[in-house]
């Protein structure tokens, strides 16, 4: 069972903080990997414009890096910033990590006045093309994300070691949201892409547990032929894609996610103010019902963070914090480490009907229950 | 010595060692109560006089000789018309365990005489092939243990229902909700449906018992079982009762009983669960329904709007239309309209190589609510033996192929596929059904298993009984003669329906729990399946395990 931690704060903080919190929960992982997602970026040596998309990943050889450069040039991207990690390669198990990159680009001019959707699609397609480029060349290029204001780092090994290897303690990079997963390798092979969090068009989730309904969900998502619905080296990747599907394809509010992955029973829906609509939604999205056990933690482009459970609620997760700083973690000790100055009596452990939402203003939590009205004026 | 000429030995003369079943009768136990001969549906045994030699031995004289006495005994008839069918009703009624049929281990010559008067053998039942079926050999080998704790079948909450009816894509659904379009009707049902067995095929007591049992499952046990009528309509009082919502009405090419149904529409208190349009049946693909004249009683004749005691064959195809595509399209649409677009309407076809084209046709028909595929092991009330044994296609590969075809289009379960044909043939009903579900079926129909379990049907794959067509069903399950069907107590049948469904429900949970599934029926969860047969594994795209 992996361990998850997320911190969101008004004041940007170093990812090393979250990695240290992961140490508190160290019984929960076996050092088979760390995944980090940062959002709301700040660089010590660069005044970052949050409109610039950031490309993050690993070039496994010099050649791969050159190929990537050429590709980005050709596609019309202008490199604005190339973050250099202070590396201690001896701390990293894998020996073929030529370079970790976090690079901010200016989008090609023709996208300047394009609607948000088109810009996002372009970034997605570029990321996929780069991933393909790597795959076609012996996997010498791994690309995790390409999106404004988001950076991702994934590596095999013990979380703290990885943090040290990349000198994440040095305060060079900070962010307002940071999510981390310490991986317990279980069913699938160790693969960089299989490491949480999973990312698509600004939406990211990480999961604790195992999704037993993985294969039918994967089959369905693959059949949809939506760009980016690929990969699935991990059974948890579908959570990110379902969230993406809910928000971007169906254009439903975040609250609908819970209704899709863990619908209420017919009996409960009979009493629900939008029972008819939700029954219909359950019916058409039945193929996306997750069967857990899972705790899903995610963030959205507007820095909203959220936590949901599967129906059986067999995975732990706690949320706690104060005005301005909140944490979600698998264990209370994780929350303690992230926001020590909070009132612990206000910590909350969601039940199976809850969606915990930390809105971008970070003043207070929204605990939304599936039995509540779904904010859906146009449909219900 | 008698001359050969005077003994009537014809080409079709048989001795009882030529028959499929031989009666073993123990004179020493028999009290000649006559119960066995009275109950035998075939008249296979009869009381008859026999002669016994009594040796006459006179010790004082040198004379030796024989006296004879006559006594009453039981004899097996050897005419094909009276050939014992092994039903063992005789042994069930014998108070002294004096009689029982045994399968003939010798060569069974009677098969060569199964076509007397130029009529090839007709029978009820299903394909006579013994041994484990492919479904029996499928294992559920994805067991949750470490990372995901296995669930407790007894304690966790399970959702064991499936959707019957057209499922829109989420995009379409939202679009229609917002813009006020038609949302196709769906039903939440238990995935094991009582398959189509018509009111003509079954006796009134059997049918009534099943209906009572189904109502009990729904209303008391909370297991939403539905049953399909088969062709031949539905008793008028049922059409006007609230039980109609548990019933799938079938329309087949004979349209039997549909006058009554159409007339009843304005008076219906609720809508039926669904409408099934039968184009084909797995047991006898290419044949229509067949209700033989023996079973067309006054009641059946009235219900179907036909004269009494005439054969009622349905044409193999729906005669009113000349292409299947057109027929499916028009019939589905017409029936959907007749029920105000509030009832799912779907076709039933026999498994075959053309199932995929039918399916793809349905995908583009907005009114089609599903597809029912019936495989070669399906049962029937009456069919030619050759059709049952040799014509058709197994259901597993057909369903799998159809499912994968839909999956490739991202449309799996939009047209729910239901499967039938041999599920529970060897008694493993939940295992067989769930194997099909994981191969991609949204649910299964079970007919023969239900007859065996709730009515005590005697038929098996050793050609035991299987006289469902002739109206002499020894258990009263498929006969229309009150003399026979009053043997069957509808209340007891209902009780058995409840027993069966409670146990299927438990078994399904016992299958789902170790896979870690509880919220949703594991439709298409092929990663949970394995089979120790390389070719089958490859064909079904599941794991090969051995
Ligand atoms: S087994 Fe059935 S058919 Fe055969 S003799 Fe007995 S009662 Fe008659
Ligand atoms: S018991 Fe009745 S239903 Fe069963 S095989 Fe015999 S005749 Fe058919």
Short mmCIF file of C-alpha atoms in Angstrom, two decimals, chain B residues 165-523:
data_model
loop_
_atom_site.label_atom_id
_atom_site.label_comp_id
_atom_site.label_asym_id
_atom_site.label_seq_id
_atom_site.Cartn_x
_atom_site.Cartn_y
_atom_site.Cartn_z
CA UNK B 165 -31.83 -1.60 -21.98
CA UNK B 166 -29.92 0.70 -24.24
CA UNK B 167 -27.21 2.60 -22.46
CA UNK B 168 -26.36 5.92 -24.04
CA UNK B 169 -22.86 7.23 -24.18
CA UNK B 170 -22.34 9.70 -21.32
CA UNK B 171 -22.02 12.52 -23.86
CA UNK B 172 -25.33 11.65 -25.51
CA UNK B 173 -27.05 11.27 -22.19
CA UNK B 174 -26.02 14.73 -21.02
CA UNK B 175 -26.86 16.26 -24.35
CA UNK B 176 -30.34 14.76 -24.29
CA UNK B 177 -30.90 15.64 -20.65
CA UNK B 178 -30.07 19.26 -21.31
CA UNK B 179 -31.86 19.53 -24.61
CA UNK B 180 -34.85 17.38 -23.74
CA UNK B 181 -34.18 14.36 -25.93
CA UNK B 182 -35.48 10.82 -25.46
CA UNK B 183 -33.59 8.77 -22.89
CA UNK B 184 -34.02 5.07 -23.65
CA UNK B 185 -35.66 3.12 -20.82
CA UNK B 186 -33.53 0.79 -18.74
CA UNK B 187 -34.16 -1.69 -15.95
CA UNK B 188 -31.94 -2.79 -13.10
CA UNK B 189 -32.27 -6.55 -13.06
CA UNK B 190 -30.59 -9.57 -11.54
CA UNK B 191 -28.12 -10.85 -14.14
CA UNK B 192 -29.61 -14.35 -14.19
CA UNK B 193 -32.87 -14.10 -16.14
CA UNK B 194 -35.36 -16.94 -16.40
CA UNK B 195 -35.10 -17.50 -20.13
CA UNK B 196 -37.96 -17.75 -22.56
CA UNK B 197 -40.16 -20.77 -21.92
CA UNK B 198 -43.60 -20.26 -23.32
CA UNK B 199 -46.89 -20.63 -21.60
CA UNK B 200 -47.66 -23.30 -24.16
CA UNK B 201 -44.47 -25.22 -23.58
CA UNK B 202 -44.81 -25.15 -19.83
CA UNK B 203 -47.75 -26.34 -17.86
CA UNK B 204 -49.90 -23.73 -16.13
CA UNK B 205 -48.71 -24.94 -12.73
CA UNK B 206 -45.06 -24.60 -13.65
CA UNK B 207 -45.59 -21.17 -15.13
CA UNK B 208 -47.63 -19.95 -12.23
CA UNK B 209 -45.14 -21.31 -9.73
CA UNK B 210 -42.28 -19.52 -11.47
CA UNK B 211 -44.20 -16.28 -11.58
CA UNK B 212 -44.98 -16.52 -7.89
CA UNK B 213 -41.34 -17.29 -7.16
CA UNK B 214 -40.16 -14.35 -9.25
CA UNK B 215 -42.56 -12.02 -7.47
CA UNK B 216 -41.30 -13.31 -4.13
CA UNK B 217 -37.69 -12.75 -5.15
CA UNK B 218 -38.47 -9.16 -6.12
CA UNK B 219 -40.81 -8.18 -3.38
CA UNK B 220 -39.52 -10.08 -0.39
CA UNK B 221 -35.91 -11.02 -1.09
CA UNK B 222 -35.00 -7.87 -2.99
CA UNK B 223 -33.47 -9.86 -5.83
CA UNK B 224 -34.80 -8.22 -9.00
CA UNK B 225 -35.35 -11.37 -11.06
CA UNK B 226 -37.21 -11.15 -14.33
CA UNK B 227 -38.55 -13.92 -16.51
CA UNK B 228 -39.26 -14.14 -20.20
CA UNK B 229 -42.50 -15.56 -21.51
CA UNK B 230 -41.26 -17.11 -24.70
CA UNK B 231 -43.59 -17.06 -27.64
CA UNK B 232 -47.20 -17.79 -26.97
CA UNK B 233 -48.31 -14.83 -24.96
CA UNK B 234 -49.05 -14.42 -21.37
CA UNK B 235 -52.18 -15.23 -19.41
CA UNK B 236 -54.55 -12.25 -19.67
CA UNK B 237 -54.76 -11.74 -15.92
CA UNK B 238 -50.98 -11.44 -15.70
CA UNK B 239 -50.98 -8.80 -18.43
CA UNK B 240 -53.31 -6.71 -16.32
CA UNK B 241 -51.51 -7.37 -13.04
CA UNK B 242 -48.64 -5.53 -11.37
CA UNK B 243 -46.52 -8.67 -11.90
CA UNK B 244 -46.13 -7.68 -15.52
CA UNK B 245 -43.13 -5.58 -14.57
CA UNK B 246 -41.20 -8.77 -13.84
CA UNK B 247 -41.96 -10.18 -17.25
CA UNK B 248 -40.18 -9.92 -20.56
CA UNK B 249 -42.77 -10.49 -23.28
CA UNK B 250 -41.47 -12.37 -26.26
CA UNK B 251 -42.67 -11.97 -29.79
CA UNK B 252 -41.56 -14.62 -32.22
CA UNK B 253 -42.27 -15.29 -35.84
CA UNK B 254 -45.61 -16.99 -35.11
CA UNK B 255 -46.86 -13.94 -33.21
CA UNK B 256 -48.79 -16.33 -31.02
CA UNK B 257 -50.54 -14.59 -28.17
CA UNK B 258 -49.86 -11.10 -29.42
CA UNK B 259 -53.50 -10.26 -30.11
CA UNK B 260 -54.14 -10.65 -26.41
CA UNK B 261 -51.11 -8.58 -25.51
CA UNK B 262 -51.98 -5.72 -27.84
CA UNK B 263 -55.55 -5.72 -26.60
CA UNK B 264 -54.32 -5.56 -23.02
CA UNK B 265 -52.02 -2.56 -23.52
CA UNK B 266 -54.59 0.09 -22.52
CA UNK B 267 -55.39 -1.84 -19.37
CA UNK B 268 -51.85 -2.56 -18.26
CA UNK B 269 -51.10 -1.32 -14.75
CA UNK B 270 -47.41 -1.24 -15.46
CA UNK B 271 -45.05 -1.79 -18.33
CA UNK B 272 -43.43 -5.18 -18.93
CA UNK B 273 -39.73 -5.46 -18.09
CA UNK B 274 -38.83 -5.64 -21.76
CA UNK B 275 -39.86 -7.01 -25.14
CA UNK B 276 -37.76 -9.74 -26.71
CA UNK B 277 -38.10 -10.28 -30.42
CA UNK B 278 -37.06 -13.78 -31.23
CA UNK B 279 -35.29 -14.28 -34.50
CA UNK B 280 -33.50 -17.44 -33.58
CA UNK B 281 -32.93 -19.93 -30.86
CA UNK B 282 -29.64 -21.59 -30.01
CA UNK B 283 -31.05 -25.09 -29.69
CA UNK B 284 -32.43 -25.11 -33.21
CA UNK B 285 -31.03 -22.23 -35.22
CA UNK B 286 -32.92 -21.71 -38.43
CA UNK B 287 -36.07 -23.23 -36.98
CA UNK B 288 -39.06 -21.45 -35.63
CA UNK B 289 -40.84 -22.39 -32.45
CA UNK B 290 -42.78 -25.61 -32.37
CA UNK B 291 -45.66 -26.50 -30.14
CA UNK B 292 -46.84 -29.95 -31.03
CA UNK B 293 -50.53 -30.71 -31.18
CA UNK B 294 -50.53 -32.82 -28.04
CA UNK B 295 -49.98 -29.69 -26.02
CA UNK B 296 -52.43 -27.34 -27.69
CA UNK B 297 -55.12 -27.58 -25.05
CA UNK B 298 -58.25 -25.51 -24.86
CA UNK B 299 -56.50 -22.92 -22.69
CA UNK B 300 -53.49 -22.68 -24.95
CA UNK B 301 -55.68 -22.50 -28.02
CA UNK B 302 -57.60 -19.61 -26.51
CA UNK B 303 -54.48 -17.79 -25.41
CA UNK B 304 -52.87 -18.12 -28.79
CA UNK B 305 -56.01 -17.61 -30.81
CA UNK B 306 -55.76 -20.92 -32.70
CA UNK B 307 -57.84 -24.09 -32.96
CA UNK B 308 -57.31 -26.81 -30.41
CA UNK B 309 -55.00 -29.79 -31.00
CA UNK B 310 -53.14 -28.64 -34.08
CA UNK B 311 -49.38 -28.37 -34.43
CA UNK B 312 -48.21 -24.79 -33.99
CA UNK B 313 -44.95 -24.35 -35.85
CA UNK B 314 -43.69 -20.79 -36.13
CA UNK B 315 -41.96 -19.90 -39.37
CA UNK B 316 -38.17 -19.80 -39.14
CA UNK B 317 -38.18 -16.09 -39.96
CA UNK B 318 -40.51 -13.19 -39.44
CA UNK B 319 -42.53 -13.54 -42.62
CA UNK B 320 -43.81 -10.02 -42.86
CA UNK B 321 -40.50 -8.54 -43.79
CA UNK B 322 -37.89 -9.69 -46.18
CA UNK B 323 -34.55 -8.74 -44.78
CA UNK B 324 -33.29 -9.24 -41.27
CA UNK B 325 -31.87 -5.73 -41.07
CA UNK B 326 -35.15 -4.23 -42.13
CA UNK B 327 -37.09 -6.55 -39.93
CA UNK B 328 -35.04 -5.83 -36.86
CA UNK B 329 -35.18 -2.12 -37.49
CA UNK B 330 -38.91 -1.97 -38.09
CA UNK B 331 -39.98 -4.39 -35.41
CA UNK B 332 -37.81 -2.84 -32.75
CA UNK B 333 -39.10 0.59 -33.61
CA UNK B 334 -42.74 -0.46 -33.89
CA UNK B 335 -42.76 -2.29 -30.60
CA UNK B 336 -40.92 0.48 -28.87
CA UNK B 337 -43.56 2.88 -30.14
CA UNK B 338 -46.40 0.59 -29.12
CA UNK B 339 -45.14 0.76 -25.57
CA UNK B 340 -44.59 4.52 -25.76
CA UNK B 341 -40.81 4.14 -25.83
CA UNK B 342 -40.90 3.16 -22.19
CA UNK B 343 -39.93 -0.48 -22.59
CA UNK B 344 -36.56 -1.83 -23.77
CA UNK B 345 -36.96 -3.83 -26.97
CA UNK B 346 -34.22 -6.17 -28.09
CA UNK B 347 -33.78 -9.09 -30.47
CA UNK B 348 -32.80 -12.63 -29.62
CA UNK B 349 -30.68 -14.47 -32.12
CA UNK B 350 -28.95 -17.77 -32.19
CA UNK B 351 -25.21 -17.68 -31.76
CA UNK B 352 -23.62 -17.88 -35.17
CA UNK B 353 -20.94 -16.34 -37.27
CA UNK B 354 -23.35 -13.59 -38.26
CA UNK B 355 -24.02 -12.41 -34.71
CA UNK B 356 -21.44 -9.65 -35.05
CA UNK B 357 -23.14 -8.14 -38.06
CA UNK B 358 -26.48 -8.18 -36.28
CA UNK B 359 -24.84 -6.46 -33.34
CA UNK B 360 -23.27 -3.75 -35.44
CA UNK B 361 -26.63 -3.19 -37.01
CA UNK B 362 -28.15 -2.68 -33.59
CA UNK B 363 -25.46 -0.23 -32.56
CA UNK B 364 -26.75 2.08 -35.25
CA UNK B 365 -30.40 1.54 -34.37
CA UNK B 366 -31.30 4.03 -31.66
CA UNK B 367 -34.24 1.97 -30.43
CA UNK B 368 -32.42 -1.32 -29.99
CA UNK B 369 -32.04 -2.05 -26.30
CA UNK B 370 -29.75 -5.05 -26.26
CA UNK B 371 -28.87 -8.30 -27.92
CA UNK B 372 -29.62 -11.74 -26.66
CA UNK B 373 -27.35 -14.46 -28.04
CA UNK B 374 -28.42 -18.06 -27.57
CA UNK B 375 -25.81 -20.76 -28.05
CA UNK B 376 -25.93 -24.34 -29.21
CA UNK B 377 -26.44 -25.82 -25.76
CA UNK B 378 -29.72 -24.01 -25.31
CA UNK B 379 -32.83 -25.94 -24.43
CA UNK B 380 -36.10 -26.26 -26.24
CA UNK B 381 -39.54 -27.72 -25.79
CA UNK B 382 -39.52 -29.41 -29.15
CA UNK B 383 -37.07 -29.72 -32.00
CA UNK B 384 -35.58 -32.21 -34.37
CA UNK B 385 -32.85 -34.11 -32.65
CA UNK B 386 -30.44 -33.39 -35.47
CA UNK B 387 -30.91 -29.64 -35.07
CA UNK B 388 -30.33 -29.81 -31.37
CA UNK B 389 -27.28 -32.01 -31.51
CA UNK B 390 -25.50 -30.71 -34.54
CA UNK B 391 -26.59 -27.22 -35.55
CA UNK B 392 -25.41 -24.08 -33.89
CA UNK B 393 -22.50 -22.26 -32.38
CA UNK B 394 -21.16 -22.24 -28.82
CA UNK B 395 -22.08 -19.12 -26.92
CA UNK B 396 -18.79 -18.21 -25.21
CA UNK B 397 -16.73 -17.32 -28.25
CA UNK B 398 -19.66 -15.61 -29.91
CA UNK B 399 -20.31 -13.36 -26.92
CA UNK B 400 -16.64 -12.63 -26.48
CA UNK B 401 -16.21 -11.66 -30.09
CA UNK B 402 -19.21 -9.36 -29.96
CA UNK B 403 -18.02 -7.76 -26.74
CA UNK B 404 -14.53 -7.13 -28.07
CA UNK B 405 -16.00 -5.68 -31.20
CA UNK B 406 -18.01 -3.20 -29.13
CA UNK B 407 -15.03 -2.49 -26.90
CA UNK B 408 -12.94 -1.55 -29.89
CA UNK B 409 -15.55 1.10 -30.64
CA UNK B 410 -15.67 2.25 -27.02
CA UNK B 411 -19.29 1.13 -26.91
CA UNK B 412 -19.19 -1.93 -24.70
CA UNK B 413 -22.40 -2.43 -22.78
CA UNK B 414 -24.16 0.35 -24.67
CA UNK B 415 -25.94 -2.52 -26.29
CA UNK B 416 -25.97 -4.97 -23.40
CA UNK B 417 -25.27 -8.49 -24.57
CA UNK B 418 -27.16 -11.27 -22.86
CA UNK B 419 -26.02 -14.83 -23.28
CA UNK B 420 -27.79 -18.16 -23.06
CA UNK B 421 -27.21 -21.75 -23.97
CA UNK B 422 -25.94 -24.39 -21.63
CA UNK B 423 -25.48 -22.20 -18.58
CA UNK B 424 -25.65 -24.51 -15.61
CA UNK B 425 -25.73 -27.57 -17.85
CA UNK B 426 -23.70 -29.47 -15.29
CA UNK B 427 -25.15 -27.64 -12.35
CA UNK B 428 -22.53 -24.87 -12.14
CA UNK B 429 -24.97 -22.13 -12.86
CA UNK B 430 -23.34 -19.23 -11.02
CA UNK B 431 -19.87 -20.17 -12.25
CA UNK B 432 -21.01 -20.53 -15.87
CA UNK B 433 -22.98 -17.32 -15.75
CA UNK B 434 -20.22 -15.28 -14.17
CA UNK B 435 -17.68 -16.65 -16.64
CA UNK B 436 -19.86 -15.29 -19.42
CA UNK B 437 -20.25 -11.98 -17.60
CA UNK B 438 -16.50 -11.63 -17.35
CA UNK B 439 -16.20 -12.51 -21.01
CA UNK B 440 -18.45 -9.56 -21.72
CA UNK B 441 -22.10 -10.48 -21.24
CA UNK B 442 -24.22 -8.11 -19.19
CA UNK B 443 -26.28 -11.04 -17.98
CA UNK B 444 -27.42 -14.53 -18.84
CA UNK B 445 -30.67 -16.35 -19.46
CA UNK B 446 -31.19 -19.74 -17.89
CA UNK B 447 -34.01 -22.03 -18.93
CA UNK B 448 -33.23 -25.68 -18.63
CA UNK B 449 -31.37 -25.16 -15.36
CA UNK B 450 -34.42 -23.48 -13.89
CA UNK B 451 -36.67 -26.33 -15.05
CA UNK B 452 -34.36 -28.83 -13.50
CA UNK B 453 -33.95 -26.93 -10.28
CA UNK B 454 -37.43 -25.63 -9.64
CA UNK B 455 -39.60 -28.19 -11.42
CA UNK B 456 -37.43 -31.24 -10.91
CA UNK B 457 -37.10 -31.88 -14.62
CA UNK B 458 -35.61 -35.29 -15.22
CA UNK B 459 -33.92 -34.61 -18.51
CA UNK B 460 -30.19 -34.95 -18.96
CA UNK B 461 -27.59 -35.28 -21.66
CA UNK B 462 -27.78 -39.06 -21.69
CA UNK B 463 -31.06 -38.56 -23.43
CA UNK B 464 -32.97 -39.20 -20.29
CA UNK B 465 -36.61 -38.20 -20.49
CA UNK B 466 -36.62 -35.34 -23.04
CA UNK B 467 -40.22 -35.97 -24.01
CA UNK B 468 -41.22 -32.39 -23.33
CA UNK B 469 -42.66 -32.13 -26.82
CA UNK B 470 -45.26 -34.85 -26.47
CA UNK B 471 -47.24 -33.57 -23.56
CA UNK B 472 -46.45 -36.54 -21.33
CA UNK B 473 -43.94 -34.83 -19.09
CA UNK B 474 -43.76 -37.18 -16.14
CA UNK B 475 -43.22 -34.31 -13.73
CA UNK B 476 -46.01 -32.16 -15.06
CA UNK B 477 -43.60 -29.41 -16.08
CA UNK B 478 -44.29 -29.36 -19.77
CA UNK B 479 -47.62 -31.01 -20.17
CA UNK B 480 -50.92 -29.34 -20.78
CA UNK B 481 -53.00 -32.21 -19.46
CA UNK B 482 -54.39 -31.46 -16.00
CA UNK B 483 -54.00 -35.11 -15.15
CA UNK B 484 -50.26 -34.71 -15.40
CA UNK B 485 -49.64 -31.17 -14.36
CA UNK B 486 -51.46 -31.44 -11.13
CA UNK B 487 -48.48 -33.50 -10.05
CA UNK B 488 -46.64 -30.23 -9.78
CA UNK B 489 -47.52 -27.96 -6.88
CA UNK B 490 -47.05 -24.32 -7.92
CA UNK B 491 -46.29 -23.26 -4.34
CA UNK B 492 -43.45 -25.73 -4.16
CA UNK B 493 -42.13 -24.47 -7.48
CA UNK B 494 -42.23 -20.91 -6.16
CA UNK B 495 -40.35 -21.99 -3.08
CA UNK B 496 -37.68 -23.56 -5.22
CA UNK B 497 -37.38 -20.41 -7.35
CA UNK B 498 -36.64 -18.47 -4.18
CA UNK B 499 -34.15 -21.14 -3.03
CA UNK B 500 -32.38 -21.10 -6.36
CA UNK B 501 -32.07 -17.33 -6.56
CA UNK B 502 -30.94 -16.94 -2.99
CA UNK B 503 -28.20 -19.42 -3.63
CA UNK B 504 -27.17 -17.96 -6.98
CA UNK B 505 -26.98 -14.60 -5.25
CA UNK B 506 -24.66 -16.01 -2.61
CA UNK B 507 -22.52 -17.82 -5.15
CA UNK B 508 -22.16 -14.73 -7.28
CA UNK B 509 -20.90 -12.87 -4.22
CA UNK B 510 -18.52 -15.72 -3.50
CA UNK B 511 -17.13 -15.23 -6.99
CA UNK B 512 -17.02 -11.43 -6.83
CA UNK B 513 -15.56 -11.08 -3.35
CA UNK B 514 -12.17 -12.70 -3.96
CA UNK B 515 -11.83 -10.60 -7.12
CA UNK B 516 -12.30 -7.53 -4.97
CA UNK B 517 -15.44 -6.50 -6.81
CA UNK B 518 -18.57 -5.46 -5.00
CA UNK B 519 -19.97 -2.31 -6.54
CA UNK B 520 -20.51 -3.41 -10.03
CA UNK B 521 -21.01 -6.67 -11.86
CA UNK B 522 -17.57 -7.47 -13.34
CA UNK B 523 -18.71 -7.25 -16.96
#
